[in-house]
Amino acid sequence: CAGEENWVDSRTIYVGHREPPPGAEAYIPQRFPDNRIVSSKYTFWNFIPKNLFEQFRRIANFYFLIIFLVQLIIDTPTSPVTSGLPLLFVITVTAIKQGYEDWLRHKADNAINQCPVHFIQHGKLVRKQSRKLRVGDIVMVTEDEKFPCDLIFLSSSRGDGTCFVTTTSLDGESSHKTYYAVQDTKAFHNEQEIDALHATIECEQPQPDLYKFVGRINVYHDRNEPIARPLGSENLLLRGATLKNTEKIFGVAIYTGMETKMALNYQSKSQKRSAVEKSMNVFLVVYLCILVSKALINTVLKYAWQSEPFRDEPWYNQKTEPEKKRNLFLQAFTDFLAFMVLFNYIIPVSMYVTVEMQKFLGSYFIAWDEEMFDEAIGEGPLVNTSDLNEELGQIEYIFTDKTGTLTENNMEFVECCIEGHVYVPHVICNGQILHDCTGIDMIDSSPGGSGKEREELFFRALCLCHTVQVKEDDSIDGLKKSQVPRKSCIYISSSPDEVALVEGIQRLGYTYLRLKDNHMEILNRENNIERFELLEIFSFDSVRRRMSVIVKSSTGDIFLFCKGADSSIFPRVKEGKIEQIRSRVQRNAVEGLRTLCVAYKKLTEKEYSNVQRLLQNAKLALQDREKKLAEVYEKIERDFILLGATAVEDRLQEKAADTIEALQKAGIKVWVLTGDKMETAAATCYACKLFRRNTQILELTTKKIEEQSLHDVLFDLNKTVIRQNGSLTRDTFSGLSTDTQDYGLIIDGASLSLIMKPRHDGSSGNYREIFLNICRNCSAVLCCRMAPLQKAQIVKLIKLSKERPITLAIGDGANDVSMILEAHVGIGIIGKEGRQAARNSDYAIPKFKHLKKMLLVHGHLYYIRISELVQYFFYKNVCFIFPQFLYQFFCGFSQQ
Amino acid sequence: WQPILTAGTVLPAFFIIGLIFIPIGIGIFVTSNNIREYEIDYTGTEPSSPCNKCLNVSWDSTPPCTCTINFTLEHSFESNVFMYYGLSNFYQNHRRYVKSRDDSQLNGDNSSLLNPSKECEPYRTNEDKPIAPCGAIANSMFNDTLELYRIDNDTRTPITLIKKGIAWWTDKNVKFRNPTGDGNNLTALFQGTTKPVNWPKPVYMLDSEPDNNGFINEDFIVWMRTAALPTFRKLYRLIERKNSFQPTLQAGKYSLDIAYNYPVHSFDGRKRMILSTISWMGGKNPFLGIAYITVGSICFFLGVVLLFIHHKYGNRNTSADIPN
């Protein structure tokens, strides 16, 4: 295999722990960790020392420990007990809390490590605890079970050697993914057969990238040369994923325990500290200075006062012999320490505990808020960290995801446009679907005969060109549920758009029934079942941005239906009413609808066999399979006849516009970071009032950069913004300012990466600075075409900018996790794209609209409460200590 | 909770505070003013003072240096009179001093009696015998004797000074106990201990009455309760009112006889004798009353001013909050 030599490190796995036949390769047993997952921090033995160490790393605890030790050593005004006891209490309470949490983790670990796993030993099925699993074991997993470790997929109960998997808990995608068994082993269907397999696997050492895997399997048949097969990520079943729609599979364990990709990806959430805590620490330092200076002043004054002997040692108050002999400087130093001890309560020992208690109890106020309870999913807000409550009230920047956050991610088929005629299922009124209406409303006059034909073709195309699966039971298992319950069939697909389309077509009279024996069945308007033989599927990918199917109708015609984004379809069309449809598509895009174009082409038998041959060649290629397939697709998917376009609406969440408006009024800057395309995203921004009519849009997109250089564009924009700023200040001075012009910036991922790229020549300033400057002067910023990592990059850029603003990121999908973790406060929406975001966030809320109350009510109150508490604490301690300080003047600075 | 401050809430609050505080202040002030207090400094630093000769007295001068100071009371003292001695610049609150005592010894613990706490150093033992009571506080007990005479047509009539009832009940009955043992002979009970260095007599010879002798001597108890500030007064004697027709101390001439034993000159100290009556609120303290009256008056005054402002300008702010 190519690139094999470049593997830095590889491991060899002997499937079923069988030695390879002699002469092939030396049998080197390697040692791998077992399948134990350890997330706990302490063991029974190291708990006390380790925990104490961790606790005394906290500055306040350490301080009190020092005070305590000083009290033990020298003669001080207060006894060691008075400061030892509170310290002991604080330490014990914290230790108990942490010990309890760790115990829970131990329990969770044990539950995982001990759950039974079936695996094969000497041709028989054995149940064992998960933690005893070793690399090289052959494991059997049945439906709805989670994979206990990273497996190479050997065979499945499905004949074609595939299985379906959801990786919801790994990357948040709830869709079903197809994995493929190794070609040579997919025929083994029972324990004995699989046990007879004699193979070794070579693969790279574990690495955290979920989607990358390189390996090779050598299958030994009797006496023959081993057959080598490449292994890719489509053969690798990851721990944490769940098997779906497949009865059982066999696989061989290659990465176990802490080496699985899930464990490697498990990053402990870095502790987020709130700004109040930071300023509290500053206070502490200031108070420490006050304390030291007080002690110093008192020591100096003491010796000044004592310089007269009748004061130092009046007849009624003689010193003892050792006291008289003591070195003056040592004496002064112990006096200083004694003063420190006397005034040590100026630093409140109980503050940390009290503040933590306050936050902990306070966090329930959010969870108890009934206005933030969502009836649809029956859940209220969740608070994952209580440390950041008060940060909610100080947010300056909000970074929000679009899909699923601002919008519902609940696709709704809105209209279709066939040959320029617009069809709207009139059942949609005010977003409510009336299930009993199935007619369509034709906005244009009824099309003629040829139109009718095209129309039917169009509907069939939509019915056939998808990868939707039908699940024939109506139990809800967290997946997309059909909007049409009476049909009791659920469409499952990796893309919600497809589901929306199929459902929309269903309302227009064509129902997709099922895929049976490679035949797709649809129920047409006359309630007749039409059967099409499914010949090929060219699956969707984000580079081509289209998908195609080749089907053979019952009459023997072979059709190629293609569905894809307008930009990828139009250049491949040779016939059809392109102009009309294009204008319609553009109008829809501006309205914030997701558009797809549908085209078809008729193939003759000869053409088809040609296609088949090309495909076969490409699929069998071992190297660059992807690339070759793409080339073939390119060759086939052309000369289409355009049928029409569809529009699917991603509806805004309720009150999203309201919320954004309120947040903007509160002086919070709202940025939208989305992976969607610019037009759609901009339309959504208009719809949710992020951009208003009078907002002047500044564009910083690839297109514009192509025209001018990045440099010029940036400087131009900067100038515009600065000029605006200048005039603004003048306006406010003259008192004539009317409605100020505000700016909205649109930037796409490509240009962003250009800006973020460190410049080597260093010719002209820093683009980042200019970019930041522009952003700061815009009321709203929309970043589209963003990769998850870029989202985090933006958040980081703002977070580390000069003013150190406090940022909040809100999102619902796995692609938002990085930005949620990066921002000061991360909020997850308990949404449809899995719970990944909610789990990684600090707070989770059911709907975007709840953000308003969360920030403007709860956050504000928390901030007031915590600042009052902290300030009161310091005030209290000053009140407590200052009289002590003054009293020293009346008791001869004797630390009384 | 955040009160919304409007004229409707603030003005009454000011008036109410004023109206409550002013009478309280006046009451306290009058009470305090009714307390009679008379103070004599008898340190004798001035050459003219009769006690000047005793200024550099030492502990063990026998017979003690005595001096007499004559004084005149302008007003008669109607109710019971308390007689105090006052010391200045005496740091009874110094930490080394405050610690220098053994409470379990004073509580009558026999083992502590013979083996006092380390805290008592350097007043713990003398000539290898444990000191009872040990410590700097006990060692420096005030030992001037004050006697009061009324001079009526050149005849000196002594005034009865009561020495019991000047200590706290808990101190006398709980905190301070004589050592226990066979019999009530204090001399025997304090066997094996020695007197504090500065004392002329051992602790079991402080008084002739057995229930005011040893550790439970009230003068001793009063002294052992250390003062918080370097200038302090301690109760010395009580003068009870004989009958309701006669004031306790009539206005007139008096003389104070002092057996001057206690040296304060070495540390710039002062000694005073104070006669005072008390009221329900303690001794003479005009400050509290004045403070009440001041605060009340300010509140009342501000109330009036604000009422005036409100009355004159108050109804304007509803109309014009958008300046052009």
PDB file of N, CA, C and O in Angstrom, chain A residues 58 97-98 101 269-278 280 352-364 366 382-394 806 824-826 841-843 859 862-863 866 870:
ATOM      1  N   ARG A  58      -4.052  25.679  45.723  1.00  0.00           N
ATOM      2  CA  ARG A  58      -4.885  26.870  45.718  1.00  0.00           C
ATOM      3  C   ARG A  58      -4.278  27.882  46.676  1.00  0.00           C
ATOM      4  O   ARG A  58      -3.952  27.554  47.822  1.00  0.00           O
ATOM      5  N   LYS A  97     -16.159  16.249  48.931  1.00  0.00           N
ATOM      6  CA  LYS A  97     -16.857  16.502  47.669  1.00  0.00           C
ATOM      7  C   LYS A  97     -16.091  15.864  46.511  1.00  0.00           C
ATOM      8  O   LYS A  97     -16.670  15.150  45.687  1.00  0.00           O
ATOM      9  N   GLN A  98     -14.791  16.098  46.489  1.00  0.00           N
ATOM     10  CA  GLN A  98     -14.022  15.552  45.374  1.00  0.00           C
ATOM     11  C   GLN A  98     -13.941  14.039  45.443  1.00  0.00           C
ATOM     12  O   GLN A  98     -13.985  13.357  44.425  1.00  0.00           O
ATOM     13  N   GLU A 101     -17.162  12.692  44.088  1.00  0.00           N
ATOM     14  CA  GLU A 101     -17.207  12.763  42.625  1.00  0.00           C
ATOM     15  C   GLU A 101     -16.339  11.677  42.013  1.00  0.00           C
ATOM     16  O   GLU A 101     -16.713  11.058  41.023  1.00  0.00           O
ATOM     17  N   LYS A 269     -12.360  18.631  30.175  1.00  0.00           N
ATOM     18  CA  LYS A 269     -12.737  20.027  29.963  1.00  0.00           C
ATOM     19  C   LYS A 269     -11.821  20.916  30.778  1.00  0.00           C
ATOM     20  O   LYS A 269     -11.685  20.743  31.978  1.00  0.00           O
ATOM     21  N   SER A 270     -11.204  21.808  30.116  1.00  0.00           N
ATOM     22  CA  SER A 270     -10.321  22.697  30.862  1.00  0.00           C
ATOM     23  C   SER A 270     -11.179  23.561  31.776  1.00  0.00           C
ATOM     24  O   SER A 270     -12.277  23.959  31.436  1.00  0.00           O
ATOM     25  N   GLN A 271     -10.611  23.790  32.938  1.00  0.00           N
ATOM     26  CA  GLN A 271     -11.377  24.549  33.924  1.00  0.00           C
ATOM     27  C   GLN A 271     -11.554  25.978  33.437  1.00  0.00           C
ATOM     28  O   GLN A 271     -10.594  26.674  33.165  1.00  0.00           O
ATOM     29  N   LYS A 272     -12.807  26.371  33.321  1.00  0.00           N
ATOM     30  CA  LYS A 272     -13.032  27.764  32.963  1.00  0.00           C
ATOM     31  C   LYS A 272     -13.166  28.556  34.252  1.00  0.00           C
ATOM     32  O   LYS A 272     -13.888  28.159  35.152  1.00  0.00           O
ATOM     33  N   ARG A 273     -12.484  29.648  34.300  1.00  0.00           N
ATOM     34  CA  ARG A 273     -12.566  30.460  35.502  1.00  0.00           C
ATOM     35  C   ARG A 273     -13.305  31.745  35.164  1.00  0.00           C
ATOM     36  O   ARG A 273     -13.127  32.301  34.104  1.00  0.00           O
ATOM     37  N   SER A 274     -14.104  32.174  36.082  1.00  0.00           N
ATOM     38  CA  SER A 274     -14.883  33.355  35.776  1.00  0.00           C
ATOM     39  C   SER A 274     -14.061  34.600  36.081  1.00  0.00           C
ATOM     40  O   SER A 274     -13.099  34.566  36.826  1.00  0.00           O
ATOM     41  N   ALA A 275     -14.475  35.680  35.451  1.00  0.00           N
ATOM     42  CA  ALA A 275     -13.743  36.935  35.625  1.00  0.00           C
ATOM     43  C   ALA A 275     -13.815  37.409  37.065  1.00  0.00           C
ATOM     44  O   ALA A 275     -12.876  38.008  37.570  1.00  0.00           O
ATOM     45  N   VAL A 276     -14.933  37.124  37.704  1.00  0.00           N
ATOM     46  CA  VAL A 276     -15.058  37.547  39.095  1.00  0.00           C
ATOM     47  C   VAL A 276     -14.014  36.843  39.950  1.00  0.00           C
ATOM     48  O   VAL A 276     -13.381  37.434  40.818  1.00  0.00           O
ATOM     49  N   GLU A 277     -13.806  35.562  39.626  1.00  0.00           N
ATOM     50  CA  GLU A 277     -12.818  34.836  40.403  1.00  0.00           C
ATOM     51  C   GLU A 277     -11.435  35.428  40.178  1.00  0.00           C
ATOM     52  O   GLU A 277     -10.638  35.518  41.098  1.00  0.00           O
ATOM     53  N   LYS A 278     -11.192  35.822  38.933  1.00  0.00           N
ATOM     54  CA  LYS A 278      -9.897  36.422  38.650  1.00  0.00           C
ATOM     55  C   LYS A 278      -9.739  37.717  39.430  1.00  0.00           C
ATOM     56  O   LYS A 278      -8.713  37.975  40.055  1.00  0.00           O
ATOM     57  N   MET A 280     -11.224  38.446  42.047  1.00  0.00           N
ATOM     58  CA  MET A 280     -11.145  38.082  43.450  1.00  0.00           C
ATOM     59  C   MET A 280      -9.697  37.797  43.824  1.00  0.00           C
ATOM     60  O   MET A 280      -9.233  38.188  44.897  1.00  0.00           O
ATOM     61  N   TYR A 352     -14.023  31.397  49.793  1.00  0.00           N
ATOM     62  CA  TYR A 352     -14.100  30.469  48.666  1.00  0.00           C
ATOM     63  C   TYR A 352     -15.257  29.496  48.839  1.00  0.00           C
ATOM     64  O   TYR A 352     -16.026  29.249  47.929  1.00  0.00           O
ATOM     65  N   VAL A 353     -15.346  28.985  50.058  1.00  0.00           N
ATOM     66  CA  VAL A 353     -16.408  28.015  50.298  1.00  0.00           C
ATOM     67  C   VAL A 353     -17.758  28.679  50.149  1.00  0.00           C
ATOM     68  O   VAL A 353     -18.667  28.153  49.508  1.00  0.00           O
ATOM     69  N   THR A 354     -17.894  29.868  50.725  1.00  0.00           N
ATOM     70  CA  THR A 354     -19.176  30.546  50.655  1.00  0.00           C
ATOM     71  C   THR A 354     -19.529  30.868  49.220  1.00  0.00           C
ATOM     72  O   THR A 354     -20.666  30.653  48.787  1.00  0.00           O
ATOM     73  N   VAL A 355     -18.551  31.380  48.491  1.00  0.00           N
ATOM     74  CA  VAL A 355     -18.834  31.731  47.102  1.00  0.00           C
ATOM     75  C   VAL A 355     -19.223  30.488  46.320  1.00  0.00           C
ATOM     76  O   VAL A 355     -20.181  30.492  45.549  1.00  0.00           O
ATOM     77  N   GLU A 356     -18.538  29.397  46.588  1.00  0.00           N
ATOM     78  CA  GLU A 356     -18.868  28.182  45.853  1.00  0.00           C
ATOM     79  C   GLU A 356     -20.265  27.686  46.200  1.00  0.00           C
ATOM     80  O   GLU A 356     -21.021  27.283  45.327  1.00  0.00           O
ATOM     81  N   MET A 357     -20.583  27.757  47.478  1.00  0.00           N
ATOM     82  CA  MET A 357     -21.926  27.348  47.901  1.00  0.00           C
ATOM     83  C   MET A 357     -22.967  28.224  47.233  1.00  0.00           C
ATOM     84  O   MET A 357     -23.977  27.744  46.728  1.00  0.00           O
ATOM     85  N   GLN A 358     -22.688  29.525  47.223  1.00  0.00           N
ATOM     86  CA  GLN A 358     -23.645  30.459  46.642  1.00  0.00           C
ATOM     87  C   GLN A 358     -23.859  30.141  45.183  1.00  0.00           C
ATOM     88  O   GLN A 358     -24.973  30.124  44.686  1.00  0.00           O
ATOM     89  N   LYS A 359     -22.751  29.847  44.486  1.00  0.00           N
ATOM     90  CA  LYS A 359     -22.876  29.556  43.068  1.00  0.00           C
ATOM     91  C   LYS A 359     -23.626  28.258  42.848  1.00  0.00           C
ATOM     92  O   LYS A 359     -24.465  28.149  41.965  1.00  0.00           O
ATOM     93  N   PHE A 360     -23.289  27.286  43.687  1.00  0.00           N
ATOM     94  CA  PHE A 360     -23.906  25.978  43.521  1.00  0.00           C
ATOM     95  C   PHE A 360     -25.411  26.077  43.718  1.00  0.00           C
ATOM     96  O   PHE A 360     -26.199  25.616  42.900  1.00  0.00           O
ATOM     97  N   LEU A 361     -25.812  26.745  44.811  1.00  0.00           N
ATOM     98  CA  LEU A 361     -27.242  26.881  45.057  1.00  0.00           C
ATOM     99  C   LEU A 361     -27.871  27.785  44.013  1.00  0.00           C
ATOM    100  O   LEU A 361     -28.972  27.545  43.539  1.00  0.00           O
ATOM    101  N   GLY A 362     -27.110  28.825  43.639  1.00  0.00           N
ATOM    102  CA  GLY A 362     -27.644  29.776  42.669  1.00  0.00           C
ATOM    103  C   GLY A 362     -27.911  29.142  41.333  1.00  0.00           C
ATOM    104  O   GLY A 362     -28.835  29.535  40.624  1.00  0.00           O
ATOM    105  N   SER A 363     -27.120  28.126  41.003  1.00  0.00           N
ATOM    106  CA  SER A 363     -27.308  27.534  39.685  1.00  0.00           C
ATOM    107  C   SER A 363     -28.659  26.854  39.578  1.00  0.00           C
ATOM    108  O   SER A 363     -29.174  26.648  38.484  1.00  0.00           O
ATOM    109  N   TYR A 364     -29.244  26.524  40.710  1.00  0.00           N
ATOM    110  CA  TYR A 364     -30.565  25.912  40.643  1.00  0.00           C
ATOM    111  C   TYR A 364     -31.633  26.895  40.203  1.00  0.00           C
ATOM    112  O   TYR A 364     -32.681  26.511  39.713  1.00  0.00           O
ATOM    113  N   ILE A 366     -31.532  28.773  37.747  1.00  0.00           N
ATOM    114  CA  ILE A 366     -31.723  28.619  36.304  1.00  0.00           C
ATOM    115  C   ILE A 366     -32.502  27.349  36.033  1.00  0.00           C
ATOM    116  O   ILE A 366     -33.461  27.336  35.274  1.00  0.00           O
ATOM    117  N   LEU A 382     -30.193  23.043  31.647  1.00  0.00           N
ATOM    118  CA  LEU A 382     -29.265  22.260  32.448  1.00  0.00           C
ATOM    119  C   LEU A 382     -28.068  23.124  32.797  1.00  0.00           C
ATOM    120  O   LEU A 382     -27.622  23.926  31.974  1.00  0.00           O
ATOM    121  N   VAL A 383     -27.597  22.972  33.995  1.00  0.00           N
ATOM    122  CA  VAL A 383     -26.406  23.710  34.392  1.00  0.00           C
ATOM    123  C   VAL A 383     -25.294  22.709  34.620  1.00  0.00           C
ATOM    124  O   VAL A 383     -25.380  21.861  35.492  1.00  0.00           O
ATOM    125  N   ASN A 384     -24.279  22.776  33.807  1.00  0.00           N
ATOM    126  CA  ASN A 384     -23.188  21.811  33.945  1.00  0.00           C
ATOM    127  C   ASN A 384     -22.071  22.345  34.829  1.00  0.00           C
ATOM    128  O   ASN A 384     -21.421  21.589  35.522  1.00  0.00           O
ATOM    129  N   THR A 385     -21.850  23.634  34.779  1.00  0.00           N
ATOM    130  CA  THR A 385     -20.870  24.213  35.687  1.00  0.00           C
ATOM    131  C   THR A 385     -21.536  25.365  36.396  1.00  0.00           C
ATOM    132  O   THR A 385     -22.200  26.178  35.756  1.00  0.00           O
ATOM    133  N   SER A 386     -21.335  25.433  37.671  1.00  0.00           N
ATOM    134  CA  SER A 386     -21.930  26.555  38.379  1.00  0.00           C
ATOM    135  C   SER A 386     -20.912  27.663  38.567  1.00  0.00           C
ATOM    136  O   SER A 386     -21.226  28.690  39.124  1.00  0.00           O
ATOM    137  N   ASP A 387     -19.712  27.460  38.067  1.00  0.00           N
ATOM    138  CA  ASP A 387     -18.675  28.464  38.288  1.00  0.00           C
ATOM    139  C   ASP A 387     -18.895  29.728  37.491  1.00  0.00           C
ATOM    140  O   ASP A 387     -18.325  30.755  37.791  1.00  0.00           O
ATOM    141  N   LEU A 388     -19.695  29.639  36.456  1.00  0.00           N
ATOM    142  CA  LEU A 388     -19.718  30.741  35.504  1.00  0.00           C
ATOM    143  C   LEU A 388     -21.014  31.524  35.550  1.00  0.00           C
ATOM    144  O   LEU A 388     -21.280  32.318  34.654  1.00  0.00           O
ATOM    145  N   ASN A 389     -21.817  31.319  36.590  1.00  0.00           N
ATOM    146  CA  ASN A 389     -23.111  31.978  36.625  1.00  0.00           C
ATOM    147  C   ASN A 389     -23.018  33.462  36.362  1.00  0.00           C
ATOM    148  O   ASN A 389     -23.764  34.028  35.579  1.00  0.00           O
ATOM    149  N   GLU A 390     -22.076  34.098  37.054  1.00  0.00           N
ATOM    150  CA  GLU A 390     -22.054  35.548  36.977  1.00  0.00           C
ATOM    151  C   GLU A 390     -21.501  36.021  35.643  1.00  0.00           C
ATOM    152  O   GLU A 390     -21.746  37.149  35.245  1.00  0.00           O
ATOM    153  N   GLU A 391     -20.780  35.137  34.950  1.00  0.00           N
ATOM    154  CA  GLU A 391     -20.259  35.537  33.645  1.00  0.00           C
ATOM    155  C   GLU A 391     -21.399  35.828  32.681  1.00  0.00           C
ATOM    156  O   GLU A 391     -21.252  36.631  31.778  1.00  0.00           O
ATOM    157  N   LEU A 392     -22.514  35.168  32.903  1.00  0.00           N
ATOM    158  CA  LEU A 392     -23.645  35.353  32.004  1.00  0.00           C
ATOM    159  C   LEU A 392     -24.068  36.809  31.949  1.00  0.00           C
ATOM    160  O   LEU A 392     -24.613  37.258  30.963  1.00  0.00           O
ATOM    161  N   GLY A 393     -23.816  37.514  33.004  1.00  0.00           N
ATOM    162  CA  GLY A 393     -24.241  38.904  33.036  1.00  0.00           C
ATOM    163  C   GLY A 393     -23.227  39.856  32.443  1.00  0.00           C
ATOM    164  O   GLY A 393     -23.448  41.055  32.425  1.00  0.00           O
ATOM    165  N   GLN A 394     -22.102  39.338  31.991  1.00  0.00           N
ATOM    166  CA  GLN A 394     -21.054  40.237  31.524  1.00  0.00           C
ATOM    167  C   GLN A 394     -20.693  39.986  30.068  1.00  0.00           C
ATOM    168  O   GLN A 394     -19.659  40.438  29.612  1.00  0.00           O
ATOM    169  N   ILE A 806     -15.668  39.347  27.247  1.00  0.00           N
ATOM    170  CA  ILE A 806     -16.149  38.038  27.667  1.00  0.00           C
ATOM    171  C   ILE A 806     -17.075  37.514  26.580  1.00  0.00           C
ATOM    172  O   ILE A 806     -17.972  38.219  26.114  1.00  0.00           O
ATOM    173  N   HIS A 824     -15.640  31.842  26.710  1.00  0.00           N
ATOM    174  CA  HIS A 824     -15.693  31.923  28.169  1.00  0.00           C
ATOM    175  C   HIS A 824     -16.868  31.133  28.701  1.00  0.00           C
ATOM    176  O   HIS A 824     -16.760  30.397  29.653  1.00  0.00           O
ATOM    177  N   VAL A 825     -18.011  31.335  28.069  1.00  0.00           N
ATOM    178  CA  VAL A 825     -19.192  30.596  28.475  1.00  0.00           C
ATOM    179  C   VAL A 825     -19.692  29.849  27.247  1.00  0.00           C
ATOM    180  O   VAL A 825     -19.841  30.439  26.179  1.00  0.00           O
ATOM    181  N   GLY A 826     -19.908  28.588  27.392  1.00  0.00           N
ATOM    182  CA  GLY A 826     -20.435  27.807  26.285  1.00  0.00           C
ATOM    183  C   GLY A 826     -21.855  27.372  26.596  1.00  0.00           C
ATOM    184  O   GLY A 826     -22.134  26.884  27.679  1.00  0.00           O
ATOM    185  N   SER A 841     -21.151  21.728  27.023  1.00  0.00           N
ATOM    186  CA  SER A 841     -21.354  23.141  27.313  1.00  0.00           C
ATOM    187  C   SER A 841     -21.347  23.369  28.816  1.00  0.00           C
ATOM    188  O   SER A 841     -21.335  22.439  29.614  1.00  0.00           O
ATOM    189  N   ASP A 842     -21.373  24.626  29.171  1.00  0.00           N
ATOM    190  CA  ASP A 842     -21.487  24.978  30.578  1.00  0.00           C
ATOM    191  C   ASP A 842     -22.954  25.044  30.986  1.00  0.00           C
ATOM    192  O   ASP A 842     -23.319  24.736  32.093  1.00  0.00           O
ATOM    193  N   TYR A 843     -23.755  25.488  30.056  1.00  0.00           N
ATOM    194  CA  TYR A 843     -25.182  25.541  30.292  1.00  0.00           C
ATOM    195  C   TYR A 843     -25.863  24.987  29.054  1.00  0.00           C
ATOM    196  O   TYR A 843     -25.364  25.143  27.953  1.00  0.00           O
ATOM    197  N   GLY A 859     -28.259  36.109  34.359  1.00  0.00           N
ATOM    198  CA  GLY A 859     -26.857  36.517  34.372  1.00  0.00           C
ATOM    199  C   GLY A 859     -26.667  37.819  35.120  1.00  0.00           C
ATOM    200  O   GLY A 859     -25.764  37.965  35.936  1.00  0.00           O
ATOM    201  N   TYR A 862     -27.113  37.230  38.829  1.00  0.00           N
ATOM    202  CA  TYR A 862     -25.973  36.508  39.384  1.00  0.00           C
ATOM    203  C   TYR A 862     -24.796  37.436  39.571  1.00  0.00           C
ATOM    204  O   TYR A 862     -24.090  37.375  40.558  1.00  0.00           O
ATOM    205  N   TYR A 863     -24.605  38.275  38.570  1.00  0.00           N
ATOM    206  CA  TYR A 863     -23.455  39.155  38.638  1.00  0.00           C
ATOM    207  C   TYR A 863     -23.590  40.097  39.826  1.00  0.00           C
ATOM    208  O   TYR A 863     -22.642  40.310  40.580  1.00  0.00           O
ATOM    209  N   ILE A 866     -23.111  38.017  43.119  1.00  0.00           N
ATOM    210  CA  ILE A 866     -21.759  37.561  43.447  1.00  0.00           C
ATOM    211  C   ILE A 866     -20.872  38.752  43.770  1.00  0.00           C
ATOM    212  O   ILE A 866     -20.067  38.701  44.688  1.00  0.00           O
ATOM    213  N   VAL A 870     -18.936  39.150  47.289  1.00  0.00           N
ATOM    214  CA  VAL A 870     -17.481  39.255  47.413  1.00  0.00           C
ATOM    215  C   VAL A 870     -17.100  40.577  48.057  1.00  0.00           C
ATOM    216  O   VAL A 870     -16.279  40.631  48.971  1.00  0.00           O
TER     217      VAL A 870
END
